[in-house]
Amino acid sequence: MAFEWYVVHTLSGQESKVKESLEHKIKLEELGGKIKQVLIPTEHVSEVKSGKKRISERKFFPGYILVEMNMDEDVWHFIKNTNGIIGFVGGGKPVPLMPEEVDNIVRQIEDRKKSVKPKITFEKGEVVKIKEGPFVNFSGVIEDIDPDRGKLRVMITIFGRATPLELEYSQVERT
């Protein structure tokens, strides 16, 4: 029987802890011949706070991990009885991912490793509401976006005149 990829549902925010626990238990119980690898698909995202750019990792399937294994009754029980695991996607009898699905996910992981995306994305022409500063609660239209600095130029109307403001991503919210 060949190794296949399965999607495992975890408690939200517990993906890394579950991965570590599984990898530790695999070594202890010598299941390396049945479970090949545990994967948490992530991407790098950037955000600017107080003028400082920070890069962090974000899971692009929160609450899920991927496990490459040779499924049998023992492995099924081993996975199901690991703390933080809710179960397999597919219900009672887990269904492996199709090879095309796995290729697509792996390609996404590789593509997302190469670039850093802004944590929050905005579009020109989008209407936003200002949530901090002297113009709190004003709405405006995004004129320009500078993702490297995490800044937006927003046009607001004050006393009947269009006025441009430069704001950080964190100072606005979608309406």
CSV table of N, CA and C in Angstrom, one decimal, residues 95-163:
chain,number,residue,atom,x,y,z
A,95,VAL,N,-11.0,9.9,3.6
A,95,VAL,CA,-10.7,9.8,2.2
A,95,VAL,C,-9.4,10.5,1.9
A,96,PRO,N,-8.5,9.9,1.2
A,96,PRO,CA,-7.2,10.5,0.9
A,96,PRO,C,-7.4,11.6,-0.2
A,97,LEU,N,-6.5,12.6,-0.1
A,97,LEU,CA,-6.5,13.7,-1.2
A,97,LEU,C,-6.1,13.1,-2.5
A,98,MET,N,-6.7,13.6,-3.6
A,98,MET,CA,-6.3,13.2,-4.9
A,98,MET,C,-4.9,13.8,-5.2
A,99,PRO,N,-4.1,13.1,-6.0
A,99,PRO,CA,-2.7,13.6,-6.3
A,99,PRO,C,-2.7,15.0,-6.8
A,100,GLU,N,-3.7,15.4,-7.6
A,100,GLU,CA,-3.7,16.7,-8.2
A,100,GLU,C,-3.9,17.8,-7.0
A,101,GLU,N,-4.7,17.4,-6.0
A,101,GLU,CA,-5.0,18.3,-4.9
A,101,GLU,C,-3.7,18.5,-4.1
A,102,VAL,N,-2.9,17.4,-3.9
A,102,VAL,CA,-1.7,17.5,-3.2
A,102,VAL,C,-0.7,18.3,-4.0
A,103,ASP,N,-0.6,18.1,-5.3
A,103,ASP,CA,0.3,18.9,-6.1
A,103,ASP,C,0.0,20.4,-6.1
A,104,ASN,N,-1.3,20.7,-6.1
A,104,ASN,CA,-1.8,22.1,-6.0
A,104,ASN,C,-1.4,22.7,-4.7
A,105,ILE,N,-1.6,22.0,-3.6
A,105,ILE,CA,-1.2,22.5,-2.3
A,105,ILE,C,0.3,22.7,-2.1
A,106,VAL,N,1.1,21.8,-2.6
A,106,VAL,CA,2.5,21.9,-2.5
A,106,VAL,C,3.0,23.0,-3.4
A,107,ARG,N,2.4,23.2,-4.5
A,107,ARG,CA,2.8,24.4,-5.4
A,107,ARG,C,2.4,25.7,-4.7
A,108,GLN,N,1.3,25.8,-4.0
A,108,GLN,CA,0.9,27.0,-3.3
A,108,GLN,C,1.9,27.3,-2.2
A,109,ILE,N,2.3,26.2,-1.5
A,109,ILE,CA,3.3,26.4,-0.4
A,109,ILE,C,4.6,26.9,-0.9
A,110,GLU,N,5.1,26.4,-2.0
A,110,GLU,CA,6.3,26.8,-2.6
A,110,GLU,C,6.2,28.2,-3.1
A,111,ASP,N,5.1,28.6,-3.8
A,111,ASP,CA,4.9,29.9,-4.3
A,111,ASP,C,4.9,30.9,-3.2
A,112,ARG,N,4.2,30.6,-2.1
A,112,ARG,CA,4.1,31.5,-1.0
A,112,ARG,C,5.3,31.6,-0.2
A,113,LYS,N,6.3,30.7,-0.3
A,113,LYS,CA,7.5,30.8,0.4
A,113,LYS,C,8.4,31.9,-0.2
A,114,LYS,N,8.2,32.1,-1.5
A,114,LYS,CA,9.1,33.0,-2.3
A,114,LYS,C,8.7,34.4,-2.1
A,115,SER,N,7.5,34.7,-1.7
A,115,SER,CA,7.0,36.1,-1.6
A,115,SER,C,6.4,36.3,-0.2
A,116,VAL,N,6.4,37.6,0.2
A,116,VAL,CA,5.7,38.0,1.4
A,116,VAL,C,4.5,38.8,1.1
A,117,LYS,N,3.3,38.4,1.5
A,117,LYS,CA,2.1,39.1,1.2
A,117,LYS,C,1.8,40.0,2.4
A,118,PRO,N,1.1,41.2,2.1
A,118,PRO,CA,0.6,42.0,3.2
A,118,PRO,C,-0.4,41.2,4.0
A,119,LYS,N,-0.4,41.4,5.3
A,119,LYS,CA,-1.4,40.7,6.1
A,119,LYS,C,-2.8,41.1,5.7
A,120,ILE,N,-3.0,42.4,5.5
A,120,ILE,CA,-4.3,42.9,5.1
A,120,ILE,C,-4.1,43.5,3.7
A,121,THR,N,-5.0,43.2,2.8
A,121,THR,CA,-4.9,43.7,1.5
A,121,THR,C,-6.1,44.7,1.2
A,122,PHE,N,-5.7,45.7,0.6
A,122,PHE,CA,-6.7,46.7,0.2
A,122,PHE,C,-6.6,46.9,-1.3
A,123,GLU,N,-7.7,47.5,-1.9
A,123,GLU,CA,-7.7,47.8,-3.3
A,123,GLU,C,-8.0,49.3,-3.6
A,124,LYS,N,-7.4,49.8,-4.6
A,124,LYS,CA,-7.7,51.2,-5.0
A,124,LYS,C,-9.2,51.3,-5.3
A,125,GLY,N,-9.8,52.4,-4.8
A,125,GLY,CA,-11.2,52.6,-5.0
A,125,GLY,C,-12.1,52.1,-3.9
A,126,GLU,N,-11.5,51.3,-3.0
A,126,GLU,CA,-12.2,50.7,-1.9
A,126,GLU,C,-12.5,51.8,-0.9
A,127,VAL,N,-13.7,51.7,-0.3
A,127,VAL,CA,-14.1,52.7,0.7
A,127,VAL,C,-13.7,52.1,2.1
A,128,VAL,N,-13.0,52.9,2.9
A,128,VAL,CA,-12.6,52.5,4.2
A,128,VAL,C,-13.1,53.6,5.3
A,129,LYS,N,-13.1,53.1,6.5
A,129,LYS,CA,-13.5,54.0,7.6
A,129,LYS,C,-12.3,54.2,8.5
A,130,ILE,N,-12.0,55.4,8.9
A,130,ILE,CA,-10.8,55.7,9.7
A,130,ILE,C,-11.2,55.3,11.1
A,131,LYS,N,-10.3,54.6,11.8
A,131,LYS,CA,-10.6,54.1,13.2
A,131,LYS,C,-9.7,54.7,14.2
A,132,GLU,N,-8.7,55.5,13.8
A,132,GLU,CA,-7.8,56.2,14.8
A,132,GLU,C,-7.4,57.6,14.2
A,133,GLY,N,-7.0,58.4,15.2
A,133,GLY,CA,-6.4,59.7,14.8
A,133,GLY,C,-7.5,60.8,14.8
A,134,PRO,N,-7.1,62.0,14.3
A,134,PRO,CA,-8.0,63.1,14.3
A,134,PRO,C,-9.2,63.0,13.4
A,135,PHE,N,-9.2,62.1,12.4
A,135,PHE,CA,-10.3,61.9,11.5
A,135,PHE,C,-11.1,60.7,11.8
A,136,VAL,N,-11.1,60.2,13.0
A,136,VAL,CA,-11.8,59.0,13.4
A,136,VAL,C,-13.3,59.1,12.9
A,137,ASN,N,-13.8,57.9,12.4
A,137,ASN,CA,-15.1,57.8,11.9
A,137,ASN,C,-15.4,58.4,10.6
A,138,PHE,N,-14.4,59.1,10.0
A,138,PHE,CA,-14.6,59.6,8.6
A,138,PHE,C,-14.4,58.4,7.7
A,139,SER,N,-15.1,58.5,6.5
A,139,SER,CA,-14.9,57.5,5.5
A,139,SER,C,-14.2,58.1,4.3
A,140,GLY,N,-13.5,57.3,3.6
A,140,GLY,CA,-12.8,57.8,2.4
A,140,GLY,C,-12.5,56.7,1.4
A,141,VAL,N,-12.0,57.1,0.3
A,141,VAL,CA,-11.7,56.2,-0.8
A,141,VAL,C,-10.2,56.1,-1.0
A,142,ILE,N,-9.8,54.8,-1.1
A,142,ILE,CA,-8.3,54.6,-1.3
A,142,ILE,C,-7.9,55.0,-2.7
A,143,GLU,N,-6.9,55.9,-2.7
A,143,GLU,CA,-6.3,56.5,-3.9
A,143,GLU,C,-5.0,55.7,-4.3
A,144,ASP,N,-4.2,55.4,-3.3
A,144,ASP,CA,-2.9,54.8,-3.6
A,144,ASP,C,-2.6,53.8,-2.4
A,145,ILE,N,-1.8,52.8,-2.7
A,145,ILE,CA,-1.4,51.8,-1.7
A,145,ILE,C,0.1,51.6,-1.8
A,146,ASP,N,0.7,51.6,-0.6
A,146,ASP,CA,2.2,51.3,-0.5
A,146,ASP,C,2.4,50.1,0.4
A,147,PRO,N,2.3,48.9,-0.1
A,147,PRO,CA,2.4,47.7,0.8
A,147,PRO,C,3.7,47.6,1.5
A,148,ASP,N,4.8,48.1,0.9
A,148,ASP,CA,6.1,48.0,1.5
A,148,ASP,C,6.2,48.8,2.8
A,149,ARG,N,5.5,49.9,2.8
A,149,ARG,CA,5.5,50.7,4.1
A,149,ARG,C,4.2,50.5,4.9
A,150,GLY,N,3.2,49.7,4.3
A,150,GLY,CA,2.0,49.5,5.0
A,150,GLY,C,1.1,50.8,5.1
A,151,LYS,N,1.2,51.6,4.1
A,151,LYS,CA,0.5,52.9,4.1
A,151,LYS,C,-0.5,53.0,2.9
A,152,LEU,N,-1.5,53.8,3.2
A,152,LEU,CA,-2.6,54.0,2.2
A,152,LEU,C,-2.7,55.5,2.0
A,153,ARG,N,-3.0,56.0,0.8
A,153,ARG,CA,-3.5,57.4,0.7
A,153,ARG,C,-5.0,57.4,0.4
A,154,VAL,N,-5.7,58.0,1.4
A,154,VAL,CA,-7.1,57.9,1.4
A,154,VAL,C,-7.6,59.4,1.2
A,155,MET,N,-8.6,59.5,0.3
A,155,MET,CA,-9.2,60.8,0.0
A,155,MET,C,-10.5,60.9,0.9
A,156,ILE,N,-10.5,61.9,1.8
A,156,ILE,CA,-11.7,62.1,2.6
A,156,ILE,C,-12.3,63.5,2.2
A,157,THR,N,-13.5,63.8,2.5
A,157,THR,CA,-14.1,65.1,2.3
A,157,THR,C,-14.3,65.8,3.6
A,158,ILE,N,-13.6,67.0,3.6
A,158,ILE,CA,-13.7,67.8,4.8
A,158,ILE,C,-14.2,69.2,4.3
A,159,PHE,N,-15.3,69.7,4.9
A,159,PHE,CA,-15.9,71.0,4.5
A,159,PHE,C,-16.1,71.1,3.0
A,160,GLY,N,-16.5,70.0,2.4
A,160,GLY,CA,-16.8,70.0,1.0
A,160,GLY,C,-15.6,69.9,0.1
A,161,ARG,N,-14.4,69.7,0.7
A,161,ARG,CA,-13.2,69.6,-0.2
A,161,ARG,C,-12.6,68.2,0.0
A,162,ALA,N,-12.1,67.6,-1.1
A,162,ALA,CA,-11.4,66.3,-1.1
A,162,ALA,C,-10.0,66.6,-0.5
A,163,THR,N,-9.7,65.8,0.5
A,163,THR,CA,-8.4,66.0,1.1
A,163,THR,C,-7.7,64.6,1.2
